[in-house]
């Protein structure tokens, strides 16, 4: 049951999108994409959350756009920040959860859309969605950034897992036959794959990355920063009873039916 609510006062503009909680400070860090910031809430009294600060992510580097994701581990706040334009490479900014001081930044790929820590806090894994521009004139390659924090933020080591090896004709044909959706005009496989969400195995060795637009999952070896394979998610027959859905989010109506 809800026991407390924070209201940003902004409706339908992504003003409260992704949340990470830091137990040590009893703070919630909330992505405010409407304001290119991360709102900091004091929830020490969970019945009365209060906004106490906002982190302006555009100050972390030149030509930056919105924050897209936040994660917390061991007093570190990691924020995935896209560039402006978002087809350029973005970065991950690290802040102290207590002082909110910027501790450093690490480069990421185009449109870093999710950031998460491995359970032991050693690695940060970032899904770089790499959306094309509206005209598909610029279509960056999707990728996954792995940041090794063994020696701290200042000496972080960065590796990038890309999908270049899947561009070969035979591998592309195999993926498409399995049900991986590759559809962008004149796009290679690497350009068309759009990593969006990450789930990490409890042992911290493997990440499963949703390729949302492509009906597939990528399986990542975290230490090696290498995509081991891509798994197609298959199809669902929406003409079968019980599989009804609302097929449009643009008609201002709820229309759940068979298709």
PDB file of C-alpha atoms in Angstrom:
ATOM      1  CA  UNK A   1       0.000   0.000   0.000  1.00  0.00           C
ATOM      2  CA  UNK A   2       1.278   3.509  -0.776  1.00  0.00           C
ATOM      3  CA  UNK A   3       2.342   5.337   2.378  1.00  0.00           C
ATOM      4  CA  UNK A   4       3.878   8.492   0.882  1.00  0.00           C
ATOM      5  CA  UNK A   5       4.093  10.361  -2.419  1.00  0.00           C
ATOM      6  CA  UNK A   6       6.327  12.964  -3.976  1.00  0.00           C
ATOM      7  CA  UNK A   7       4.690  15.003  -6.736  1.00  0.00           C
ATOM      8  CA  UNK A   8       6.966  16.882  -9.124  1.00  0.00           C
ATOM      9  CA  UNK A   9       4.070  19.036 -10.317  1.00  0.00           C
ATOM     10  CA  UNK A  10       4.863  18.195 -13.948  1.00  0.00           C
ATOM     11  CA  UNK A  11       2.476  15.890 -15.811  1.00  0.00           C
ATOM     12  CA  UNK A  12       3.227  13.685 -18.831  1.00  0.00           C
ATOM     13  CA  UNK A  13       6.738  15.106 -19.394  1.00  0.00           C
ATOM     14  CA  UNK A  14       8.967  12.369 -17.906  1.00  0.00           C
ATOM     15  CA  UNK A  15       9.636  14.430 -14.794  1.00  0.00           C
ATOM     16  CA  UNK A  16       9.887  11.324 -12.603  1.00  0.00           C
ATOM     17  CA  UNK A  17      11.072   8.360 -14.617  1.00  0.00           C
ATOM     18  CA  UNK A  18      13.749   6.096 -13.086  1.00  0.00           C
ATOM     19  CA  UNK A  19      14.470   5.810  -9.344  1.00  0.00           C
ATOM     20  CA  UNK A  20      17.463   4.518  -7.365  1.00  0.00           C
ATOM     21  CA  UNK A  21      17.603   4.362  -3.554  1.00  0.00           C
ATOM     22  CA  UNK A  22      20.640   4.829  -1.312  1.00  0.00           C
ATOM     23  CA  UNK A  23      20.128   3.199   2.080  1.00  0.00           C
ATOM     24  CA  UNK A  24      23.068   4.980   3.729  1.00  0.00           C
ATOM     25  CA  UNK A  25      21.668   8.465   3.118  1.00  0.00           C
ATOM     26  CA  UNK A  26      18.006   7.438   2.900  1.00  0.00           C
ATOM     27  CA  UNK A  27      17.765   9.296  -0.373  1.00  0.00           C
ATOM     28  CA  UNK A  28      15.986   8.508  -3.598  1.00  0.00           C
ATOM     29  CA  UNK A  29      17.560   9.702  -6.840  1.00  0.00           C
ATOM     30  CA  UNK A  30      14.971  10.338  -9.542  1.00  0.00           C
ATOM     31  CA  UNK A  31      15.615  10.957 -13.232  1.00  0.00           C
ATOM     32  CA  UNK A  32      13.917  14.188 -14.295  1.00  0.00           C
ATOM     33  CA  UNK A  33      14.241  14.083 -18.085  1.00  0.00           C
ATOM     34  CA  UNK A  34      12.029  17.134 -18.402  1.00  0.00           C
ATOM     35  CA  UNK A  35      14.654  19.214 -16.613  1.00  0.00           C
ATOM     36  CA  UNK A  36      17.879  17.371 -17.642  1.00  0.00           C
ATOM     37  CA  UNK A  37      18.510  16.677 -13.976  1.00  0.00           C
ATOM     38  CA  UNK A  38      18.353  14.114 -11.199  1.00  0.00           C
ATOM     39  CA  UNK A  39      16.040  15.106  -8.361  1.00  0.00           C
ATOM     40  CA  UNK A  40      17.223  14.130  -4.881  1.00  0.00           C
ATOM     41  CA  UNK A  41      14.523  13.161  -2.408  1.00  0.00           C
ATOM     42  CA  UNK A  42      14.902  12.736   1.342  1.00  0.00           C
ATOM     43  CA  UNK A  43      12.737   9.741   2.235  1.00  0.00           C
ATOM     44  CA  UNK A  44      13.964   9.242   5.803  1.00  0.00           C
ATOM     45  CA  UNK A  45      10.298   9.769   6.621  1.00  0.00           C
ATOM     46  CA  UNK A  46       8.746   7.594   3.921  1.00  0.00           C
ATOM     47  CA  UNK A  47       5.302   9.040   4.589  1.00  0.00           C
ATOM     48  CA  UNK A  48       6.556  12.484   3.563  1.00  0.00           C
ATOM     49  CA  UNK A  49       9.207  12.424   0.786  1.00  0.00           C
ATOM     50  CA  UNK A  50      10.832  15.814   0.277  1.00  0.00           C
ATOM     51  CA  UNK A  51      12.930  17.133  -2.606  1.00  0.00           C
ATOM     52  CA  UNK A  52      16.167  18.507  -1.151  1.00  0.00           C
ATOM     53  CA  UNK A  53      18.321  19.076  -4.235  1.00  0.00           C
ATOM     54  CA  UNK A  54      18.675  18.585  -7.975  1.00  0.00           C
ATOM     55  CA  UNK A  55      21.772  17.515  -9.886  1.00  0.00           C
ATOM     56  CA  UNK A  56      22.176  19.344 -13.205  1.00  0.00           C
ATOM     57  CA  UNK A  57      23.700  16.613 -15.376  1.00  0.00           C
ATOM     58  CA  UNK A  58      24.485  19.017 -18.222  1.00  0.00           C
ATOM     59  CA  UNK A  59      27.341  20.389 -16.084  1.00  0.00           C
ATOM     60  CA  UNK A  60      29.157  17.051 -16.215  1.00  0.00           C
ATOM     61  CA  UNK A  61      30.530  17.721 -19.711  1.00  0.00           C
ATOM     62  CA  UNK A  62      30.061  19.627 -22.980  1.00  0.00           C
ATOM     63  CA  UNK A  63      27.014  19.225 -25.247  1.00  0.00           C
ATOM     64  CA  UNK A  64      25.060  17.001 -22.893  1.00  0.00           C
ATOM     65  CA  UNK A  65      21.337  16.327 -22.946  1.00  0.00           C
ATOM     66  CA  UNK A  66      19.058  14.417 -20.604  1.00  0.00           C
ATOM     67  CA  UNK A  67      19.759  11.931 -17.863  1.00  0.00           C
ATOM     68  CA  UNK A  68      18.214   8.591 -18.810  1.00  0.00           C
ATOM     69  CA  UNK A  69      18.986   6.242 -15.930  1.00  0.00           C
ATOM     70  CA  UNK A  70      20.406   6.097 -12.402  1.00  0.00           C
ATOM     71  CA  UNK A  71      21.917   3.383 -10.224  1.00  0.00           C
ATOM     72  CA  UNK A  72      23.410   3.373  -6.711  1.00  0.00           C
ATOM     73  CA  UNK A  73      26.044   1.203  -5.056  1.00  0.00           C
ATOM     74  CA  UNK A  74      28.359   1.794  -2.094  1.00  0.00           C
ATOM     75  CA  UNK A  75      27.895   5.549  -1.903  1.00  0.00           C
ATOM     76  CA  UNK A  76      28.227   5.994  -5.654  1.00  0.00           C
ATOM     77  CA  UNK A  77      25.492   7.373  -7.882  1.00  0.00           C
ATOM     78  CA  UNK A  78      25.914   6.494 -11.561  1.00  0.00           C
ATOM     79  CA  UNK A  79      23.923   8.538 -14.082  1.00  0.00           C
ATOM     80  CA  UNK A  80      23.611   7.666 -17.777  1.00  0.00           C
ATOM     81  CA  UNK A  81      23.614  10.940 -19.726  1.00  0.00           C
ATOM     82  CA  UNK A  82      22.941  11.316 -23.440  1.00  0.00           C
ATOM     83  CA  UNK A  83      24.599  13.887 -25.665  1.00  0.00           C
ATOM     84  CA  UNK A  84      22.928  16.588 -27.695  1.00  0.00           C
ATOM     85  CA  UNK A  85      22.301  15.461 -30.387  1.00  0.00           C
ATOM     86  CA  UNK A  86      21.670  12.048 -28.885  1.00  0.00           C
ATOM     87  CA  UNK A  87      23.267  10.233 -31.833  1.00  0.00           C
ATOM     88  CA  UNK A  88      26.660  11.315 -30.450  1.00  0.00           C
ATOM     89  CA  UNK A  89      28.383   9.312 -27.720  1.00  0.00           C
ATOM     90  CA  UNK A  90      27.146   9.965 -24.200  1.00  0.00           C
ATOM     91  CA  UNK A  91      28.727   9.346 -20.804  1.00  0.00           C
ATOM     92  CA  UNK A  92      28.228   8.020 -17.299  1.00  0.00           C
ATOM     93  CA  UNK A  93      28.632  10.614 -14.556  1.00  0.00           C
ATOM     94  CA  UNK A  94      29.499   9.479 -11.027  1.00  0.00           C
ATOM     95  CA  UNK A  95      28.437  11.431  -7.944  1.00  0.00           C
ATOM     96  CA  UNK A  96      28.791  10.941  -4.190  1.00  0.00           C
ATOM     97  CA  UNK A  97      25.399  10.089  -2.730  1.00  0.00           C
ATOM     98  CA  UNK A  98      26.052  12.163   0.399  1.00  0.00           C
ATOM     99  CA  UNK A  99      27.728  15.363  -0.850  1.00  0.00           C
ATOM    100  CA  UNK A 100      26.360  15.093  -4.426  1.00  0.00           C
ATOM    101  CA  UNK A 101      29.827  16.074  -5.668  1.00  0.00           C
ATOM    102  CA  UNK A 102      30.751  15.041  -9.204  1.00  0.00           C
ATOM    103  CA  UNK A 103      33.511  12.441  -8.856  1.00  0.00           C
ATOM    104  CA  UNK A 104      34.222  11.907 -12.526  1.00  0.00           C
ATOM    105  CA  UNK A 105      32.823  10.875 -15.881  1.00  0.00           C
ATOM    106  CA  UNK A 106      33.390   7.872 -18.125  1.00  0.00           C
ATOM    107  CA  UNK A 107      32.582   7.745 -21.857  1.00  0.00           C
ATOM    108  CA  UNK A 108      29.721   5.585 -23.098  1.00  0.00           C
ATOM    109  CA  UNK A 109      28.134   4.916 -26.474  1.00  0.00           C
ATOM    110  CA  UNK A 110      25.338   6.712 -28.281  1.00  0.00           C
ATOM    111  CA  UNK A 111      22.237   7.286 -26.149  1.00  0.00           C
ATOM    112  CA  UNK A 112      23.135   5.451 -22.918  1.00  0.00           C
ATOM    113  CA  UNK A 113      19.646   4.419 -21.849  1.00  0.00           C
ATOM    114  CA  UNK A 114      20.225   2.265 -18.771  1.00  0.00           C
ATOM    115  CA  UNK A 115      22.986   1.952 -16.210  1.00  0.00           C
ATOM    116  CA  UNK A 116      23.352  -0.696 -13.509  1.00  0.00           C
ATOM    117  CA  UNK A 117      25.970  -2.103 -11.110  1.00  0.00           C
ATOM    118  CA  UNK A 118      26.985  -5.722 -10.750  1.00  0.00           C
ATOM    119  CA  UNK A 119      26.021  -7.081  -7.297  1.00  0.00           C
ATOM    120  CA  UNK A 120      29.554  -6.613  -5.942  1.00  0.00           C
ATOM    121  CA  UNK A 121      29.753  -3.042  -7.259  1.00  0.00           C
ATOM    122  CA  UNK A 122      32.903  -3.669  -9.289  1.00  0.00           C
ATOM    123  CA  UNK A 123      31.394  -3.225 -12.739  1.00  0.00           C
ATOM    124  CA  UNK A 124      28.933  -0.769 -14.203  1.00  0.00           C
ATOM    125  CA  UNK A 125      27.099  -1.943 -17.312  1.00  0.00           C
ATOM    126  CA  UNK A 126      25.467   0.519 -19.700  1.00  0.00           C
ATOM    127  CA  UNK A 127      23.000  -0.162 -22.517  1.00  0.00           C
ATOM    128  CA  UNK A 128      23.681   2.276 -25.364  1.00  0.00           C
ATOM    129  CA  UNK A 129      20.443   2.369 -27.354  1.00  0.00           C
ATOM    130  CA  UNK A 130      21.850   4.324 -30.326  1.00  0.00           C
ATOM    131  CA  UNK A 131      18.561   5.455 -31.832  1.00  0.00           C
ATOM    132  CA  UNK A 132      18.776   6.882 -35.364  1.00  0.00           C
ATOM    133  CA  UNK A 133      17.659  10.405 -36.166  1.00  0.00           C
ATOM    134  CA  UNK A 134      14.143  10.856 -37.535  1.00  0.00           C
ATOM    135  CA  UNK A 135      15.277  10.572 -41.153  1.00  0.00           C
ATOM    136  CA  UNK A 136      17.662   7.645 -40.610  1.00  0.00           C
ATOM    137  CA  UNK A 137      20.465   9.791 -42.004  1.00  0.00           C
ATOM    138  CA  UNK A 138      22.497   9.202 -38.858  1.00  0.00           C
ATOM    139  CA  UNK A 139      22.167   5.725 -37.355  1.00  0.00           C
ATOM    140  CA  UNK A 140      24.874   4.943 -34.774  1.00  0.00           C
ATOM    141  CA  UNK A 141      25.679   1.395 -33.732  1.00  0.00           C
ATOM    142  CA  UNK A 142      24.120  -0.021 -30.599  1.00  0.00           C
ATOM    143  CA  UNK A 143      26.612  -1.144 -27.960  1.00  0.00           C
ATOM    144  CA  UNK A 144      27.124  -2.066 -24.311  1.00  0.00           C
ATOM    145  CA  UNK A 145      29.683  -0.249 -22.166  1.00  0.00           C
ATOM    146  CA  UNK A 146      31.381  -2.080 -19.291  1.00  0.00           C
ATOM    147  CA  UNK A 147      33.154   0.078 -16.687  1.00  0.00           C
ATOM    148  CA  UNK A 148      35.590  -1.568 -14.259  1.00  0.00           C
ATOM    149  CA  UNK A 149      35.675   0.350 -10.953  1.00  0.00           C
ATOM    150  CA  UNK A 150      38.183  -1.904  -9.171  1.00  0.00           C
ATOM    151  CA  UNK A 151      40.550   1.078  -8.706  1.00  0.00           C
ATOM    152  CA  UNK A 152      37.845   3.707  -8.318  1.00  0.00           C
ATOM    153  CA  UNK A 153      36.168   6.210 -10.591  1.00  0.00           C
ATOM    154  CA  UNK A 154      39.375   8.153 -11.268  1.00  0.00           C
ATOM    155  CA  UNK A 155      41.124   5.062 -12.644  1.00  0.00           C
ATOM    156  CA  UNK A 156      38.114   3.381 -14.195  1.00  0.00           C
ATOM    157  CA  UNK A 157      38.744   1.097 -17.153  1.00  0.00           C
ATOM    158  CA  UNK A 158      36.254   1.071 -20.001  1.00  0.00           C
ATOM    159  CA  UNK A 159      35.466  -1.625 -22.539  1.00  0.00           C
ATOM    160  CA  UNK A 160      32.800  -1.596 -25.233  1.00  0.00           C
ATOM    161  CA  UNK A 161      30.911  -4.643 -26.441  1.00  0.00           C
ATOM    162  CA  UNK A 162      29.669  -4.087 -29.978  1.00  0.00           C
ATOM    163  CA  UNK A 163      27.686  -6.152 -32.473  1.00  0.00           C
ATOM    164  CA  UNK A 164      30.008  -5.837 -35.463  1.00  0.00           C
ATOM    165  CA  UNK A 165      30.582  -9.578 -35.768  1.00  0.00           C
ATOM    166  CA  UNK A 166      26.879 -10.069 -36.514  1.00  0.00           C
ATOM    167  CA  UNK A 167      27.051  -7.865 -39.634  1.00  0.00           C
ATOM    168  CA  UNK A 168      28.282 -10.738 -41.783  1.00  0.00           C
ATOM    169  CA  UNK A 169      25.627 -11.922 -44.247  1.00  0.00           C
ATOM    170  CA  UNK A 170      25.435 -15.486 -42.945  1.00  0.00           C
ATOM    171  CA  UNK A 171      25.112 -14.373 -39.321  1.00  0.00           C
ATOM    172  CA  UNK A 172      22.486 -11.797 -40.245  1.00  0.00           C
ATOM    173  CA  UNK A 173      20.498 -14.401 -42.153  1.00  0.00           C
ATOM    174  CA  UNK A 174      20.695 -16.756 -39.185  1.00  0.00           C
ATOM    175  CA  UNK A 175      19.430 -14.066 -36.798  1.00  0.00           C
ATOM    176  CA  UNK A 176      16.556 -13.083 -39.063  1.00  0.00           C
ATOM    177  CA  UNK A 177      15.559 -16.701 -39.592  1.00  0.00           C
ATOM    178  CA  UNK A 178      15.459 -17.183 -35.818  1.00  0.00           C
ATOM    179  CA  UNK A 179      13.124 -14.202 -35.463  1.00  0.00           C
ATOM    180  CA  UNK A 180      15.412 -11.267 -34.671  1.00  0.00           C
ATOM    181  CA  UNK A 181      13.782  -8.164 -36.173  1.00  0.00           C
ATOM    182  CA  UNK A 182      16.218  -6.159 -38.324  1.00  0.00           C
ATOM    183  CA  UNK A 183      14.362  -3.477 -40.179  1.00  0.00           C
ATOM    184  CA  UNK A 184      16.145  -0.107 -40.384  1.00  0.00           C
ATOM    185  CA  UNK A 185      16.592   1.240 -43.920  1.00  0.00           C
ATOM    186  CA  UNK A 186      20.105   0.365 -45.167  1.00  0.00           C
ATOM    187  CA  UNK A 187      21.102  -0.492 -41.586  1.00  0.00           C
ATOM    188  CA  UNK A 188      23.674  -3.074 -40.614  1.00  0.00           C
ATOM    189  CA  UNK A 189      22.849  -5.450 -37.787  1.00  0.00           C
ATOM    190  CA  UNK A 190      25.025  -3.405 -35.417  1.00  0.00           C
ATOM    191  CA  UNK A 191      23.231  -0.205 -36.395  1.00  0.00           C
ATOM    192  CA  UNK A 192      19.795  -1.738 -36.022  1.00  0.00           C
ATOM    193  CA  UNK A 193      20.221  -3.392 -32.622  1.00  0.00           C
ATOM    194  CA  UNK A 194      19.138  -1.077 -29.808  1.00  0.00           C
ATOM    195  CA  UNK A 195      20.167  -2.247 -26.295  1.00  0.00           C
ATOM    196  CA  UNK A 196      17.747  -0.828 -23.791  1.00  0.00           C
ATOM    197  CA  UNK A 197      17.483  -2.703 -20.485  1.00  0.00           C
ATOM    198  CA  UNK A 198      19.913  -4.881 -18.513  1.00  0.00           C
ATOM    199  CA  UNK A 199      19.475  -7.657 -15.980  1.00  0.00           C
ATOM    200  CA  UNK A 200      22.597  -9.077 -14.329  1.00  0.00           C
ATOM    201  CA  UNK A 201      22.976 -12.626 -13.065  1.00  0.00           C
ATOM    202  CA  UNK A 202      23.493 -12.984  -9.316  1.00  0.00           C
ATOM    203  CA  UNK A 203      27.088 -14.124  -9.832  1.00  0.00           C
ATOM    204  CA  UNK A 204      27.901 -10.854 -11.598  1.00  0.00           C
ATOM    205  CA  UNK A 205      29.412 -12.608 -14.611  1.00  0.00           C
ATOM    206  CA  UNK A 206      26.649 -12.428 -17.191  1.00  0.00           C
ATOM    207  CA  UNK A 207      24.285  -9.677 -18.286  1.00  0.00           C
ATOM    208  CA  UNK A 208      21.107 -10.143 -20.280  1.00  0.00           C
ATOM    209  CA  UNK A 209      20.359  -7.095 -22.399  1.00  0.00           C
ATOM    210  CA  UNK A 210      16.961  -6.399 -23.960  1.00  0.00           C
ATOM    211  CA  UNK A 211      17.096  -5.463 -27.639  1.00  0.00           C
ATOM    212  CA  UNK A 212      13.611  -4.065 -27.440  1.00  0.00           C
ATOM    213  CA  UNK A 213      13.097  -2.957 -31.041  1.00  0.00           C
ATOM    214  CA  UNK A 214      14.522  -6.231 -32.314  1.00  0.00           C
ATOM    215  CA  UNK A 215      12.512  -8.830 -30.390  1.00  0.00           C
ATOM    216  CA  UNK A 216      15.681 -10.300 -28.897  1.00  0.00           C
ATOM    217  CA  UNK A 217      18.102 -10.547 -25.973  1.00  0.00           C
ATOM    218  CA  UNK A 218      21.875 -10.171 -26.027  1.00  0.00           C
ATOM    219  CA  UNK A 219      23.905 -12.319 -23.639  1.00  0.00           C
ATOM    220  CA  UNK A 220      26.998 -10.461 -22.405  1.00  0.00           C
ATOM    221  CA  UNK A 221      30.186 -11.747 -20.768  1.00  0.00           C
ATOM    222  CA  UNK A 222      30.773  -8.810 -18.413  1.00  0.00           C
ATOM    223  CA  UNK A 223      34.465  -9.319 -17.632  1.00  0.00           C
ATOM    224  CA  UNK A 224      35.380  -9.738 -21.296  1.00  0.00           C
ATOM    225  CA  UNK A 225      32.842  -7.136 -22.468  1.00  0.00           C
ATOM    226  CA  UNK A 226      31.814  -9.500 -25.236  1.00  0.00           C
ATOM    227  CA  UNK A 227      28.409 -10.374 -26.650  1.00  0.00           C
ATOM    228  CA  UNK A 228      28.315 -14.159 -26.594  1.00  0.00           C
ATOM    229  CA  UNK A 229      25.054 -14.598 -28.466  1.00  0.00           C
ATOM    230  CA  UNK A 230      21.735 -13.077 -29.439  1.00  0.00           C
ATOM    231  CA  UNK A 231      18.534 -14.902 -28.549  1.00  0.00           C
ATOM    232  CA  UNK A 232      15.337 -14.286 -30.542  1.00  0.00           C
ATOM    233  CA  UNK A 233      12.216 -14.042 -28.393  1.00  0.00           C
ATOM    234  CA  UNK A 234       9.823 -15.590 -30.910  1.00  0.00           C
ATOM    235  CA  UNK A 235       6.321 -14.576 -31.838  1.00  0.00           C
ATOM    236  CA  UNK A 236       2.870 -14.466 -30.278  1.00  0.00           C
ATOM    237  CA  UNK A 237      -0.338 -14.963 -32.231  1.00  0.00           C
ATOM    238  CA  UNK A 238      -2.596 -12.060 -31.274  1.00  0.00           C
ATOM    239  CA  UNK A 239      -5.551 -13.547 -33.146  1.00  0.00           C
ATOM    240  CA  UNK A 240      -5.819 -16.312 -30.547  1.00  0.00           C
ATOM    241  CA  UNK A 241      -8.276 -15.910 -27.680  1.00  0.00           C
ATOM    242  CA  UNK A 242      -6.461 -14.731 -24.562  1.00  0.00           C
ATOM    243  CA  UNK A 243      -3.769 -12.905 -26.559  1.00  0.00           C
ATOM    244  CA  UNK A 244      -5.716  -9.700 -27.171  1.00  0.00           C
ATOM    245  CA  UNK A 245      -3.862  -6.384 -26.974  1.00  0.00           C
ATOM    246  CA  UNK A 246      -4.160  -2.646 -27.518  1.00  0.00           C
ATOM    247  CA  UNK A 247      -2.121  -2.243 -30.699  1.00  0.00           C
ATOM    248  CA  UNK A 248      -1.818   1.553 -30.683  1.00  0.00           C
ATOM    249  CA  UNK A 249      -0.693   4.178 -28.187  1.00  0.00           C
ATOM    250  CA  UNK A 250      -1.604   7.014 -30.566  1.00  0.00           C
ATOM    251  CA  UNK A 251      -5.399   6.800 -30.780  1.00  0.00           C
ATOM    252  CA  UNK A 252      -6.197   8.190 -27.303  1.00  0.00           C
ATOM    253  CA  UNK A 253      -8.305   5.112 -26.582  1.00  0.00           C
ATOM    254  CA  UNK A 254      -8.005   1.745 -24.885  1.00  0.00           C
ATOM    255  CA  UNK A 255      -8.904  -0.792 -27.557  1.00  0.00           C
ATOM    256  CA  UNK A 256      -7.967  -4.282 -26.416  1.00  0.00           C
ATOM    257  CA  UNK A 257      -8.991  -6.920 -28.938  1.00  0.00           C
ATOM    258  CA  UNK A 258      -7.748  -9.663 -31.213  1.00  0.00           C
ATOM    259  CA  UNK A 259      -5.701  -8.648 -34.229  1.00  0.00           C
TER     260      UNK A 259
END
